[in-house]
Amino acid sequence: EDVGWAVHVLDASEIDASLLRKSEPYTMNWLGEDATIRLLDILLQKYAVAHVYIDALGDNDTYKHKLLAIFPTLSSDTVTVENQADAKYSVVSAASIFAKTTRDLVQANCPALVNTGCWQGRVEGVPPGSGYPADEGTKDWLSALIHSVEGFPPYIRHSWKNIRRLLHAKGLQKF
């Protein structure tokens, strides 16, 4: 059997535009659902899919019915939407690994992305940490990156609470 994989990376500006909009803010779960739908659309146009397994981002039944309405070639028997599906199904575990590996690659390249303009050299020698909000390495890297006038580069999610706190502490932006 053929096996393949695809990842849809949500960039910081796409996330910020959704989460910070004044009218009807979007949630991270909805962004994740939309990304999954985009990937499924591509997949189903090219391949005959025997079964779809999805790690739920919200209410399982609501999301499953949404998918069945969007993709009429799928049936209730060929779609599994469950919380913690990565712990139950090896194919979802593999997808989780691909997603985390992609995130790690993006994270590893982040210092090169921010080493331009007024941020040049600000994070030199400071490891970026894991990217998780509670990680001290991530907090240290963000504290080193912030510019007293420009704040953070566009590659950084301004909707993230850590960023909003740092910007507020520097008097750069109020949310």
Tab-separated table of C-alpha atoms in Angstrom:
chain	number	residue	atom	x	y	z
A	1	GLU	CA	0.000	0.000	0.000
A	2	ASP	CA	1.052	3.588	-0.602
A	3	VAL	CA	1.632	5.847	2.355
A	4	GLY	CA	2.141	9.574	2.225
A	5	TRP	CA	1.794	12.622	4.385
A	6	ALA	CA	1.207	16.343	4.118
A	7	VAL	CA	1.371	19.172	6.610
A	8	HIS	CA	-0.407	22.512	6.475
A	9	VAL	CA	1.646	25.059	8.405
A	10	LEU	CA	-0.307	27.951	9.850
A	11	ASP	CA	1.957	30.985	9.864
A	12	ALA	CA	1.897	33.587	12.600
A	13	SER	CA	0.136	36.251	10.528
A	14	GLU	CA	-2.671	33.842	9.596
A	15	ILE	CA	-3.185	32.893	13.240
A	16	ASP	CA	-3.029	36.515	14.418
A	17	ALA	CA	-5.489	37.692	11.756
A	18	SER	CA	-7.986	35.124	13.013
A	19	LEU	CA	-7.476	35.398	16.751
A	20	LEU	CA	-7.144	39.186	16.992
A	21	ARG	CA	-9.983	40.250	14.715
A	22	LYS	CA	-12.592	42.372	16.469
A	23	SER	CA	-15.690	40.787	14.973
A	24	GLU	CA	-16.213	37.097	15.625
A	25	PRO	CA	-12.690	36.036	16.681
A	26	TYR	CA	-11.684	32.590	15.507
A	27	THR	CA	-10.266	29.973	17.842
A	28	MET	CA	-7.159	27.821	17.445
A	29	ASN	CA	-9.453	24.786	17.260
A	30	TRP	CA	-11.319	26.265	14.296
A	31	LEU	CA	-8.045	27.107	12.570
A	32	GLY	CA	-6.915	23.512	13.090
A	33	GLU	CA	-10.207	22.197	11.737
A	34	ASP	CA	-9.910	24.413	8.656
A	35	ALA	CA	-6.341	23.234	8.048
A	36	THR	CA	-7.493	19.620	8.344
A	37	ILE	CA	-10.323	20.266	5.884
A	38	ARG	CA	-7.871	21.819	3.384
A	39	LEU	CA	-5.594	18.787	3.662
A	40	LEU	CA	-8.520	16.361	3.336
A	41	ASP	CA	-9.765	18.206	0.265
A	42	ILE	CA	-6.389	17.766	-1.456
A	43	LEU	CA	-6.115	14.144	-0.344
A	44	LEU	CA	-9.606	13.142	-1.447
A	45	GLN	CA	-9.145	14.734	-4.887
A	46	LYS	CA	-6.082	12.582	-5.554
A	47	TYR	CA	-6.657	9.303	-3.721
A	48	ALA	CA	-9.298	6.744	-2.863
A	49	VAL	CA	-9.236	6.930	0.913
A	50	ALA	CA	-10.335	3.873	2.870
A	51	HIS	CA	-10.622	5.567	6.265
A	52	VAL	CA	-9.970	8.966	7.842
A	53	TYR	CA	-8.794	9.243	11.458
A	54	ILE	CA	-8.805	12.639	13.146
A	55	ASP	CA	-7.679	13.709	16.590
A	56	ALA	CA	-10.616	15.836	17.738
A	57	LEU	CA	-10.132	19.538	18.307
A	58	GLY	CA	-13.503	20.073	19.930
A	59	ASP	CA	-16.791	18.201	19.951
A	60	ASN	CA	-16.303	14.873	18.144
A	61	ASP	CA	-19.809	14.475	16.728
A	62	THR	CA	-20.130	18.077	15.553
A	63	TYR	CA	-16.786	17.920	13.743
A	64	LYS	CA	-17.535	14.522	12.216
A	65	HIS	CA	-20.903	15.744	10.879
A	66	LYS	CA	-19.207	18.852	9.506
A	67	LEU	CA	-16.693	16.672	7.632
A	68	LEU	CA	-19.429	14.386	6.284
A	69	ALA	CA	-21.373	17.423	5.022
A	70	ILE	CA	-18.293	18.860	3.279
A	71	PHE	CA	-17.069	15.560	1.837
A	72	PRO	CA	-19.987	13.495	0.520
A	73	THR	CA	-17.642	10.680	-0.575
A	74	LEU	CA	-16.974	9.944	3.097
A	75	SER	CA	-19.392	8.022	5.275
A	76	SER	CA	-19.917	7.694	8.990
A	77	ASP	CA	-18.205	4.276	8.812
A	78	THR	CA	-15.080	5.678	7.130
A	79	VAL	CA	-14.476	8.647	9.439
A	80	THR	CA	-13.211	8.375	12.994
A	81	VAL	CA	-13.034	11.577	15.039
A	82	GLU	CA	-11.937	11.071	18.641
A	83	ASN	CA	-10.243	12.897	21.465
A	84	GLN	CA	-6.691	11.653	22.032
A	85	ALA	CA	-6.810	9.632	18.820
A	86	ASP	CA	-3.010	9.743	18.731
A	87	ALA	CA	-2.981	7.418	21.763
A	88	LYS	CA	-5.478	5.010	20.163
A	89	TYR	CA	-4.521	4.771	16.486
A	90	SER	CA	-0.979	4.331	15.185
A	91	VAL	CA	-1.721	6.298	12.009
A	92	VAL	CA	-2.723	9.306	14.122
A	93	SER	CA	0.370	8.835	16.290
A	94	ALA	CA	2.463	8.969	13.118
A	95	ALA	CA	0.662	12.117	11.963
A	96	SER	CA	1.352	13.688	15.342
A	97	ILE	CA	5.046	12.897	14.944
A	98	PHE	CA	5.087	14.464	11.461
A	99	ALA	CA	3.402	17.599	12.817
A	100	LYS	CA	5.794	17.886	15.746
A	101	THR	CA	8.815	17.253	13.507
A	102	THR	CA	7.627	19.990	11.146
A	103	ARG	CA	7.097	22.346	14.101
A	104	ASP	CA	10.602	21.538	15.357
A	105	LEU	CA	12.086	22.308	11.916
A	106	VAL	CA	10.281	25.641	11.808
A	107	GLN	CA	11.382	26.345	15.388
A	108	ALA	CA	15.001	25.449	14.572
A	109	ASN	CA	14.966	27.927	11.666
A	110	CYS	CA	13.274	30.683	13.628
A	111	PRO	CA	16.524	32.316	14.828
A	112	ALA	CA	17.584	32.745	11.186
A	113	LEU	CA	14.204	34.285	10.337
A	114	VAL	CA	14.413	36.882	13.087
A	115	ASN	CA	18.069	37.745	12.526
A	116	THR	CA	17.197	40.638	10.193
A	117	GLY	CA	16.601	44.368	10.497
A	118	CYS	CA	16.399	45.785	14.005
A	119	TRP	CA	16.346	42.239	15.424
A	120	GLN	CA	19.815	41.484	13.979
A	121	GLY	CA	21.902	39.710	16.613
A	122	ARG	CA	19.352	40.110	19.415
A	123	VAL	CA	18.974	36.356	19.987
A	124	GLU	CA	22.503	35.341	19.064
A	125	GLY	CA	23.634	32.649	21.485
A	126	VAL	CA	20.182	32.391	23.082
A	127	PRO	CA	18.555	29.022	22.330
A	128	PRO	CA	14.898	29.408	21.285
A	129	GLY	CA	13.584	26.847	23.741
A	130	SER	CA	10.772	24.442	22.944
A	131	GLY	CA	8.243	27.032	21.816
A	132	TYR	CA	5.841	26.141	24.609
A	133	PRO	CA	4.528	29.081	26.695
A	134	ALA	CA	5.736	27.792	30.083
A	135	ASP	CA	9.224	26.874	28.844
A	136	GLU	CA	11.867	29.113	30.456
A	137	GLY	CA	14.086	28.830	27.357
A	138	THR	CA	11.253	30.137	25.188
A	139	LYS	CA	10.598	32.996	27.607
A	140	ASP	CA	14.307	33.916	27.669
A	141	TRP	CA	14.502	33.860	23.871
A	142	LEU	CA	11.427	36.077	23.515
A	143	SER	CA	12.761	38.506	26.137
A	144	ALA	CA	16.027	38.757	24.207
A	145	LEU	CA	14.200	39.209	20.885
A	146	ILE	CA	11.855	42.066	21.798
A	147	HIS	CA	12.909	45.423	20.358
A	148	SER	CA	12.194	48.573	22.374
A	149	VAL	CA	10.443	50.283	19.449
A	150	GLU	CA	9.486	47.613	16.907
A	151	GLY	CA	8.407	44.900	19.354
A	152	PHE	CA	8.517	41.518	17.634
A	153	PRO	CA	9.054	40.565	13.993
A	154	PRO	CA	6.052	39.465	11.910
A	155	TYR	CA	7.063	35.793	12.176
A	156	ILE	CA	6.062	35.799	15.846
A	157	ARG	CA	2.435	35.270	16.894
A	158	HIS	CA	1.308	38.552	18.420
A	159	SER	CA	-1.895	36.898	19.639
A	160	TRP	CA	0.111	34.659	21.979
A	161	LYS	CA	-0.323	35.643	25.662
A	162	ASN	CA	3.448	35.543	26.290
A	163	ILE	CA	3.963	38.077	23.512
A	164	ARG	CA	1.102	40.289	24.654
A	165	ARG	CA	2.518	40.320	28.210
A	166	LEU	CA	6.002	41.266	27.009
A	167	LEU	CA	4.644	43.991	24.701
A	168	HIS	CA	2.493	45.375	27.502
A	169	ALA	CA	5.436	45.302	29.942
A	170	LYS	CA	7.477	47.362	27.458
A	171	GLY	CA	4.549	49.730	26.860
A	172	LEU	CA	4.487	48.827	23.185
A	173	GLN	CA	0.940	47.637	22.735
A	174	LYS	CA	-2.238	47.282	24.724
A	175	PHE	CA	-4.667	44.416	24.189
